[in-house]
């Protein structure tokens, strides 16, 4: 046995590793998802080494063509990943050696897997966050189009899930848009904060070789270089920030999921979900279950769990790199995948849901939603609000006992009971007018809702421009072809 035992490198070992070490140590089954980023990082690193005279032009050329061939194999699904080669970094480097021989041994000059993995994760995250941000813009656009179409469709607004005051479907949808725009803002600010290149930090203390970190950063499309080599290899804040943003975003999504489940039930009947997003029951032939709405509600728990998982992994770790940090990837990957899938589902499911005008309006009437408006009629006729509140409560109670509604009781009877002019009551009980009276900033006046829906569309166009600029490939990626 060599003095490495069965290890990939090092020397002076007297024993082979325990049988579980290889499986426990290996991350390749999941970190191979960063293969493209790993290769882009290597292209940038090798190019900087060549420019600095640390690597010959011939070796650089051989390395680049080897890396291109590896990427082609990986994309074609013919690359042979090996658990014995531990992780994505070693698999690619070892395969490069198999292909081009000696020059491959120069690629890892002035580099460690510690700064390499820190880089790969940033590049991977940058790409995926741009995708997520794009999905969010698409969702926001879909919601604003729906909001425009339904800007004057009256519906019950709720507090405590009890019918409260009238709003419009458009207003309701735009409330969710507000939450998604905050999510998008979180992603954009996170992209800005993580725009720092860790490569060149080496294992923890930089290198004695004359590398040019600014050049590497430029080749990789970063505007800044990590200022401290210890922090560069131990920082996983951008992962935590992502998981925090994902947990918050998924919480928003789960609230819509819950509304879709409720609104699609026969008890509400506010929307009909398209068949493409529902499934049948194996037992009950009549069922159409809103599984996708339930799952986007349910998956928020799993994403919040990923956030807690990474917090627990990082808590108490000393500087700088520790192997515990290999555990950062699975929760990150899972959360990002789940978040993007849910955004896509919602983007496609919400616009396809058909709002049921009649059910929306029946619920308004049955819920006495214009009770506050009637109380305001008394106020306008000189009654103190506290007293008018009382009079309307008594009136509603009587009508409930009779099993009737404002609409069915009629303005005439109500006006006589309340001793106010008939026109005032008729005016207050007209839902269209009731909505138009709500004419303050942020309120559901249909014209305001319409203007806001259009404004959202314009903001979305602005986000698209920002994202297109951020998505431009970096020079190292362009060199890969
Ligand atoms: N697979 C490792 C990880 O993801 C790469 C870094 C390993 N570094 C080391 N010194 N063992 O964390």
JSON list of C-alpha atoms in Angstrom, two decimals, residues 135-297:
[
{"chain": "A", "resi": 135, "resn": "UNK", "atom": "CA", "xyz": [-40.06, 33.96, -12.20]},
{"chain": "A", "resi": 136, "resn": "UNK", "atom": "CA", "xyz": [-41.15, 36.59, -9.68]},
{"chain": "A", "resi": 137, "resn": "UNK", "atom": "CA", "xyz": [-41.42, 39.26, -12.33]},
{"chain": "A", "resi": 138, "resn": "UNK", "atom": "CA", "xyz": [-43.49, 36.89, -14.47]},
{"chain": "A", "resi": 139, "resn": "UNK", "atom": "CA", "xyz": [-45.76, 36.17, -11.52]},
{"chain": "A", "resi": 140, "resn": "UNK", "atom": "CA", "xyz": [-46.12, 39.86, -10.73]},
{"chain": "A", "resi": 141, "resn": "UNK", "atom": "CA", "xyz": [-47.02, 40.55, -14.36]},
{"chain": "A", "resi": 142, "resn": "UNK", "atom": "CA", "xyz": [-49.58, 37.74, -14.40]},
{"chain": "A", "resi": 143, "resn": "UNK", "atom": "CA", "xyz": [-51.16, 39.03, -11.20]},
{"chain": "A", "resi": 144, "resn": "UNK", "atom": "CA", "xyz": [-51.28, 42.62, -12.41]},
{"chain": "A", "resi": 145, "resn": "UNK", "atom": "CA", "xyz": [-53.02, 41.53, -15.64]},
{"chain": "A", "resi": 146, "resn": "UNK", "atom": "CA", "xyz": [-55.61, 39.66, -13.56]},
{"chain": "A", "resi": 147, "resn": "UNK", "atom": "CA", "xyz": [-55.97, 42.63, -11.25]},
{"chain": "A", "resi": 148, "resn": "UNK", "atom": "CA", "xyz": [-56.62, 44.92, -14.21]},
{"chain": "A", "resi": 149, "resn": "UNK", "atom": "CA", "xyz": [-59.28, 42.59, -15.60]},
{"chain": "A", "resi": 150, "resn": "UNK", "atom": "CA", "xyz": [-61.00, 42.27, -12.23]},
{"chain": "A", "resi": 151, "resn": "UNK", "atom": "CA", "xyz": [-60.42, 45.82, -11.02]},
{"chain": "A", "resi": 152, "resn": "UNK", "atom": "CA", "xyz": [-64.14, 46.42, -10.45]},
{"chain": "A", "resi": 153, "resn": "UNK", "atom": "CA", "xyz": [-65.25, 42.92, -9.45]},
{"chain": "A", "resi": 154, "resn": "UNK", "atom": "CA", "xyz": [-66.56, 43.33, -5.92]},
{"chain": "A", "resi": 155, "resn": "UNK", "atom": "CA", "xyz": [-65.67, 40.71, -3.36]},
{"chain": "A", "resi": 156, "resn": "UNK", "atom": "CA", "xyz": [-65.75, 40.33, 0.40]},
{"chain": "A", "resi": 157, "resn": "UNK", "atom": "CA", "xyz": [-62.73, 41.55, 2.25]},
{"chain": "A", "resi": 158, "resn": "UNK", "atom": "CA", "xyz": [-62.08, 39.55, 5.40]},
{"chain": "A", "resi": 159, "resn": "UNK", "atom": "CA", "xyz": [-60.70, 40.00, 8.88]},
{"chain": "A", "resi": 160, "resn": "UNK", "atom": "CA", "xyz": [-60.56, 36.93, 11.15]},
{"chain": "A", "resi": 161, "resn": "UNK", "atom": "CA", "xyz": [-61.81, 35.12, 8.02]},
{"chain": "A", "resi": 162, "resn": "UNK", "atom": "CA", "xyz": [-65.19, 36.79, 8.69]},
{"chain": "A", "resi": 163, "resn": "UNK", "atom": "CA", "xyz": [-66.83, 38.85, 5.97]},
{"chain": "A", "resi": 164, "resn": "UNK", "atom": "CA", "xyz": [-65.90, 42.44, 6.73]},
{"chain": "A", "resi": 165, "resn": "UNK", "atom": "CA", "xyz": [-66.00, 45.18, 4.05]},
{"chain": "A", "resi": 166, "resn": "UNK", "atom": "CA", "xyz": [-66.11, 45.19, 0.26]},
{"chain": "A", "resi": 167, "resn": "UNK", "atom": "CA", "xyz": [-62.93, 45.21, -1.80]},
{"chain": "A", "resi": 168, "resn": "UNK", "atom": "CA", "xyz": [-62.36, 44.15, -5.38]},
{"chain": "A", "resi": 169, "resn": "UNK", "atom": "CA", "xyz": [-60.71, 41.01, -6.73]},
{"chain": "A", "resi": 170, "resn": "UNK", "atom": "CA", "xyz": [-58.14, 43.31, -8.33]},
{"chain": "A", "resi": 171, "resn": "UNK", "atom": "CA", "xyz": [-57.39, 44.96, -5.00]},
{"chain": "A", "resi": 172, "resn": "UNK", "atom": "CA", "xyz": [-57.02, 41.57, -3.34]},
{"chain": "A", "resi": 173, "resn": "UNK", "atom": "CA", "xyz": [-54.60, 40.34, -6.01]},
{"chain": "A", "resi": 174, "resn": "UNK", "atom": "CA", "xyz": [-52.55, 43.53, -5.82]},
{"chain": "A", "resi": 175, "resn": "UNK", "atom": "CA", "xyz": [-52.13, 42.99, -2.07]},
{"chain": "A", "resi": 176, "resn": "UNK", "atom": "CA", "xyz": [-50.25, 39.79, -2.91]},
{"chain": "A", "resi": 177, "resn": "UNK", "atom": "CA", "xyz": [-48.24, 41.65, -5.55]},
{"chain": "A", "resi": 178, "resn": "UNK", "atom": "CA", "xyz": [-46.95, 43.96, -2.80]},
{"chain": "A", "resi": 179, "resn": "UNK", "atom": "CA", "xyz": [-45.55, 40.96, -0.92]},
{"chain": "A", "resi": 180, "resn": "UNK", "atom": "CA", "xyz": [-43.95, 39.55, -4.07]},
{"chain": "A", "resi": 181, "resn": "UNK", "atom": "CA", "xyz": [-42.33, 42.87, -4.89]},
{"chain": "A", "resi": 182, "resn": "UNK", "atom": "CA", "xyz": [-40.76, 42.91, -1.44]},
{"chain": "A", "resi": 183, "resn": "UNK", "atom": "CA", "xyz": [-39.50, 39.36, -2.08]},
{"chain": "A", "resi": 184, "resn": "UNK", "atom": "CA", "xyz": [-38.03, 40.49, -5.37]},
{"chain": "A", "resi": 185, "resn": "UNK", "atom": "CA", "xyz": [-36.38, 43.45, -3.71]},
{"chain": "A", "resi": 186, "resn": "UNK", "atom": "CA", "xyz": [-34.81, 41.07, -1.18]},
{"chain": "A", "resi": 187, "resn": "UNK", "atom": "CA", "xyz": [-33.38, 38.95, -4.00]},
{"chain": "A", "resi": 188, "resn": "UNK", "atom": "CA", "xyz": [-32.02, 41.98, -5.85]},
{"chain": "A", "resi": 189, "resn": "UNK", "atom": "CA", "xyz": [-30.33, 43.38, -2.75]},
{"chain": "A", "resi": 190, "resn": "UNK", "atom": "CA", "xyz": [-28.94, 39.96, -1.97]},
{"chain": "A", "resi": 191, "resn": "UNK", "atom": "CA", "xyz": [-27.44, 39.75, -5.46]},
{"chain": "A", "resi": 192, "resn": "UNK", "atom": "CA", "xyz": [-25.78, 43.10, -4.85]},
{"chain": "A", "resi": 193, "resn": "UNK", "atom": "CA", "xyz": [-24.41, 42.07, -1.44]},
{"chain": "A", "resi": 194, "resn": "UNK", "atom": "CA", "xyz": [-22.92, 38.80, -2.69]},
{"chain": "A", "resi": 195, "resn": "UNK", "atom": "CA", "xyz": [-21.14, 40.44, -5.60]},
{"chain": "A", "resi": 196, "resn": "UNK", "atom": "CA", "xyz": [-17.73, 39.68, -4.03]},
{"chain": "A", "resi": 197, "resn": "UNK", "atom": "CA", "xyz": [-15.11, 37.27, -5.39]},
{"chain": "A", "resi": 198, "resn": "UNK", "atom": "CA", "xyz": [-13.58, 34.87, -2.83]},
{"chain": "A", "resi": 199, "resn": "UNK", "atom": "CA", "xyz": [-11.11, 33.24, -5.24]},
{"chain": "A", "resi": 200, "resn": "UNK", "atom": "CA", "xyz": [-7.47, 33.82, -4.29]},
{"chain": "A", "resi": 201, "resn": "UNK", "atom": "CA", "xyz": [-8.12, 33.41, -0.57]},
{"chain": "A", "resi": 202, "resn": "UNK", "atom": "CA", "xyz": [-6.56, 29.97, -0.98]},
{"chain": "A", "resi": 203, "resn": "UNK", "atom": "CA", "xyz": [-7.15, 27.56, 1.87]},
{"chain": "A", "resi": 204, "resn": "UNK", "atom": "CA", "xyz": [-7.36, 30.45, 4.35]},
{"chain": "A", "resi": 205, "resn": "UNK", "atom": "CA", "xyz": [-4.30, 32.72, 4.10]},
{"chain": "A", "resi": 206, "resn": "UNK", "atom": "CA", "xyz": [-3.91, 33.67, 0.44]},
{"chain": "A", "resi": 207, "resn": "UNK", "atom": "CA", "xyz": [-0.78, 32.58, -1.41]},
{"chain": "A", "resi": 208, "resn": "UNK", "atom": "CA", "xyz": [2.91, 33.37, -1.76]},
{"chain": "A", "resi": 209, "resn": "UNK", "atom": "CA", "xyz": [2.54, 33.41, -5.56]},
{"chain": "A", "resi": 210, "resn": "UNK", "atom": "CA", "xyz": [1.94, 36.70, -7.42]},
{"chain": "A", "resi": 211, "resn": "UNK", "atom": "CA", "xyz": [-1.70, 36.23, -8.37]},
{"chain": "A", "resi": 212, "resn": "UNK", "atom": "CA", "xyz": [-3.98, 39.06, -9.49]},
{"chain": "A", "resi": 213, "resn": "UNK", "atom": "CA", "xyz": [-7.27, 38.74, -7.64]},
{"chain": "A", "resi": 214, "resn": "UNK", "atom": "CA", "xyz": [-8.85, 41.73, -9.31]},
{"chain": "A", "resi": 215, "resn": "UNK", "atom": "CA", "xyz": [-8.27, 40.11, -12.69]},
{"chain": "A", "resi": 216, "resn": "UNK", "atom": "CA", "xyz": [-9.92, 36.85, -11.58]},
{"chain": "A", "resi": 217, "resn": "UNK", "atom": "CA", "xyz": [-12.86, 38.79, -10.20]},
{"chain": "A", "resi": 218, "resn": "UNK", "atom": "CA", "xyz": [-13.22, 40.68, -13.47]},
{"chain": "A", "resi": 219, "resn": "UNK", "atom": "CA", "xyz": [-13.14, 37.45, -15.49]},
{"chain": "A", "resi": 220, "resn": "UNK", "atom": "CA", "xyz": [-15.91, 36.10, -13.29]},
{"chain": "A", "resi": 221, "resn": "UNK", "atom": "CA", "xyz": [-18.11, 39.19, -13.43]},
{"chain": "A", "resi": 222, "resn": "UNK", "atom": "CA", "xyz": [-17.66, 40.27, -9.80]},
{"chain": "A", "resi": 223, "resn": "UNK", "atom": "CA", "xyz": [-17.21, 43.95, -9.02]},
{"chain": "A", "resi": 224, "resn": "UNK", "atom": "CA", "xyz": [-15.38, 43.39, -5.73]},
{"chain": "A", "resi": 225, "resn": "UNK", "atom": "CA", "xyz": [-12.71, 41.12, -4.25]},
{"chain": "A", "resi": 226, "resn": "UNK", "atom": "CA", "xyz": [-13.16, 39.63, -0.75]},
{"chain": "A", "resi": 227, "resn": "UNK", "atom": "CA", "xyz": [-11.08, 41.80, 1.58]},
{"chain": "A", "resi": 228, "resn": "UNK", "atom": "CA", "xyz": [-10.16, 39.14, 4.12]},
{"chain": "A", "resi": 229, "resn": "UNK", "atom": "CA", "xyz": [-9.00, 35.65, 3.15]},
{"chain": "A", "resi": 230, "resn": "UNK", "atom": "CA", "xyz": [-10.31, 34.03, 6.34]},
{"chain": "A", "resi": 231, "resn": "UNK", "atom": "CA", "xyz": [-13.76, 35.52, 5.86]},
{"chain": "A", "resi": 232, "resn": "UNK", "atom": "CA", "xyz": [-13.72, 34.68, 2.15]},
{"chain": "A", "resi": 233, "resn": "UNK", "atom": "CA", "xyz": [-13.61, 30.94, 2.85]},
{"chain": "A", "resi": 234, "resn": "UNK", "atom": "CA", "xyz": [-15.82, 30.90, 5.93]},
{"chain": "A", "resi": 235, "resn": "UNK", "atom": "CA", "xyz": [-18.61, 33.25, 4.84]},
{"chain": "A", "resi": 236, "resn": "UNK", "atom": "CA", "xyz": [-21.93, 31.59, 3.97]},
{"chain": "A", "resi": 237, "resn": "UNK", "atom": "CA", "xyz": [-24.10, 34.62, 4.70]},
{"chain": "A", "resi": 238, "resn": "UNK", "atom": "CA", "xyz": [-25.40, 34.75, 1.14]},
{"chain": "A", "resi": 239, "resn": "UNK", "atom": "CA", "xyz": [-26.72, 31.21, 1.59]},
{"chain": "A", "resi": 240, "resn": "UNK", "atom": "CA", "xyz": [-28.41, 32.19, 4.82]},
{"chain": "A", "resi": 241, "resn": "UNK", "atom": "CA", "xyz": [-29.80, 35.34, 3.20]},
{"chain": "A", "resi": 242, "resn": "UNK", "atom": "CA", "xyz": [-31.13, 33.23, 0.33]},
{"chain": "A", "resi": 243, "resn": "UNK", "atom": "CA", "xyz": [-32.77, 30.75, 2.68]},
{"chain": "A", "resi": 244, "resn": "UNK", "atom": "CA", "xyz": [-34.26, 33.58, 4.74]},
{"chain": "A", "resi": 245, "resn": "UNK", "atom": "CA", "xyz": [-35.63, 35.20, 1.57]},
{"chain": "A", "resi": 246, "resn": "UNK", "atom": "CA", "xyz": [-36.88, 31.80, 0.39]},
{"chain": "A", "resi": 247, "resn": "UNK", "atom": "CA", "xyz": [-38.59, 31.07, 3.70]},
{"chain": "A", "resi": 248, "resn": "UNK", "atom": "CA", "xyz": [-40.27, 34.49, 3.62]},
{"chain": "A", "resi": 249, "resn": "UNK", "atom": "CA", "xyz": [-41.22, 34.13, -0.04]},
{"chain": "A", "resi": 250, "resn": "UNK", "atom": "CA", "xyz": [-42.60, 30.65, 0.53]},
{"chain": "A", "resi": 251, "resn": "UNK", "atom": "CA", "xyz": [-44.60, 31.95, 3.48]},
{"chain": "A", "resi": 252, "resn": "UNK", "atom": "CA", "xyz": [-46.25, 34.43, 1.10]},
{"chain": "A", "resi": 253, "resn": "UNK", "atom": "CA", "xyz": [-46.87, 31.67, -1.42]},
{"chain": "A", "resi": 254, "resn": "UNK", "atom": "CA", "xyz": [-48.37, 29.45, 1.27]},
{"chain": "A", "resi": 255, "resn": "UNK", "atom": "CA", "xyz": [-50.89, 32.14, 2.16]},
{"chain": "A", "resi": 256, "resn": "UNK", "atom": "CA", "xyz": [-52.09, 32.28, -1.44]},
{"chain": "A", "resi": 257, "resn": "UNK", "atom": "CA", "xyz": [-52.12, 28.48, -1.51]},
{"chain": "A", "resi": 258, "resn": "UNK", "atom": "CA", "xyz": [-54.46, 28.53, 1.47]},
{"chain": "A", "resi": 259, "resn": "UNK", "atom": "CA", "xyz": [-56.72, 31.11, -0.19]},
{"chain": "A", "resi": 260, "resn": "UNK", "atom": "CA", "xyz": [-56.89, 29.05, -3.36]},
{"chain": "A", "resi": 261, "resn": "UNK", "atom": "CA", "xyz": [-57.89, 25.98, -1.34]},
{"chain": "A", "resi": 262, "resn": "UNK", "atom": "CA", "xyz": [-60.57, 27.95, 0.49]},
{"chain": "A", "resi": 263, "resn": "UNK", "atom": "CA", "xyz": [-61.85, 29.90, -2.49]},
{"chain": "A", "resi": 264, "resn": "UNK", "atom": "CA", "xyz": [-62.05, 26.78, -4.67]},
{"chain": "A", "resi": 265, "resn": "UNK", "atom": "CA", "xyz": [-64.11, 24.89, -2.05]},
{"chain": "A", "resi": 266, "resn": "UNK", "atom": "CA", "xyz": [-67.88, 24.60, -2.51]},
{"chain": "A", "resi": 267, "resn": "UNK", "atom": "CA", "xyz": [-68.25, 26.53, 0.75]},
{"chain": "A", "resi": 268, "resn": "UNK", "atom": "CA", "xyz": [-66.80, 29.65, -0.89]},
{"chain": "A", "resi": 269, "resn": "UNK", "atom": "CA", "xyz": [-67.12, 28.91, -4.60]},
{"chain": "A", "resi": 270, "resn": "UNK", "atom": "CA", "xyz": [-65.19, 32.07, -5.50]},
{"chain": "A", "resi": 271, "resn": "UNK", "atom": "CA", "xyz": [-62.92, 30.45, -8.07]},
{"chain": "A", "resi": 272, "resn": "UNK", "atom": "CA", "xyz": [-62.80, 27.42, -10.29]},
{"chain": "A", "resi": 273, "resn": "UNK", "atom": "CA", "xyz": [-59.35, 25.93, -10.53]},
{"chain": "A", "resi": 274, "resn": "UNK", "atom": "CA", "xyz": [-58.42, 24.60, -13.97]},
{"chain": "A", "resi": 275, "resn": "UNK", "atom": "CA", "xyz": [-58.24, 20.81, -14.28]},
{"chain": "A", "resi": 276, "resn": "UNK", "atom": "CA", "xyz": [-54.52, 21.07, -15.09]},
{"chain": "A", "resi": 277, "resn": "UNK", "atom": "CA", "xyz": [-53.85, 21.80, -11.42]},
{"chain": "A", "resi": 278, "resn": "UNK", "atom": "CA", "xyz": [-56.28, 19.45, -9.73]},
{"chain": "A", "resi": 279, "resn": "UNK", "atom": "CA", "xyz": [-56.33, 15.70, -9.21]},
{"chain": "A", "resi": 280, "resn": "UNK", "atom": "CA", "xyz": [-58.97, 13.10, -8.55]},
{"chain": "A", "resi": 281, "resn": "UNK", "atom": "CA", "xyz": [-59.53, 10.94, -5.52]},
{"chain": "A", "resi": 282, "resn": "UNK", "atom": "CA", "xyz": [-58.75, 7.22, -5.71]},
{"chain": "A", "resi": 283, "resn": "UNK", "atom": "CA", "xyz": [-62.00, 6.52, -3.88]},
{"chain": "A", "resi": 284, "resn": "UNK", "atom": "CA", "xyz": [-64.49, 9.36, -4.32]},
{"chain": "A", "resi": 285, "resn": "UNK", "atom": "CA", "xyz": [-65.44, 9.77, -7.98]},
{"chain": "A", "resi": 286, "resn": "UNK", "atom": "CA", "xyz": [-66.80, 13.31, -7.63]},
{"chain": "A", "resi": 287, "resn": "UNK", "atom": "CA", "xyz": [-63.63, 14.83, -6.16]},
{"chain": "A", "resi": 288, "resn": "UNK", "atom": "CA", "xyz": [-61.39, 17.46, -7.72]},
{"chain": "A", "resi": 289, "resn": "UNK", "atom": "CA", "xyz": [-58.70, 18.13, -5.20]},
{"chain": "A", "resi": 290, "resn": "UNK", "atom": "CA", "xyz": [-56.61, 21.33, -5.27]},
{"chain": "A", "resi": 291, "resn": "UNK", "atom": "CA", "xyz": [-53.37, 19.39, -4.69]},
{"chain": "A", "resi": 292, "resn": "UNK", "atom": "CA", "xyz": [-51.07, 22.00, -6.24]},
{"chain": "A", "resi": 293, "resn": "UNK", "atom": "CA", "xyz": [-52.52, 24.76, -4.07]},
{"chain": "A", "resi": 294, "resn": "UNK", "atom": "CA", "xyz": [-52.14, 22.52, -1.03]},
{"chain": "A", "resi": 295, "resn": "UNK", "atom": "CA", "xyz": [-48.57, 21.61, -1.93]},
{"chain": "A", "resi": 296, "resn": "UNK", "atom": "CA", "xyz": [-47.41, 25.17, -2.40]},
{"chain": "A", "resi": 297, "resn": "UNK", "atom": "CA", "xyz": [-48.91, 25.79, 1.02]}
]
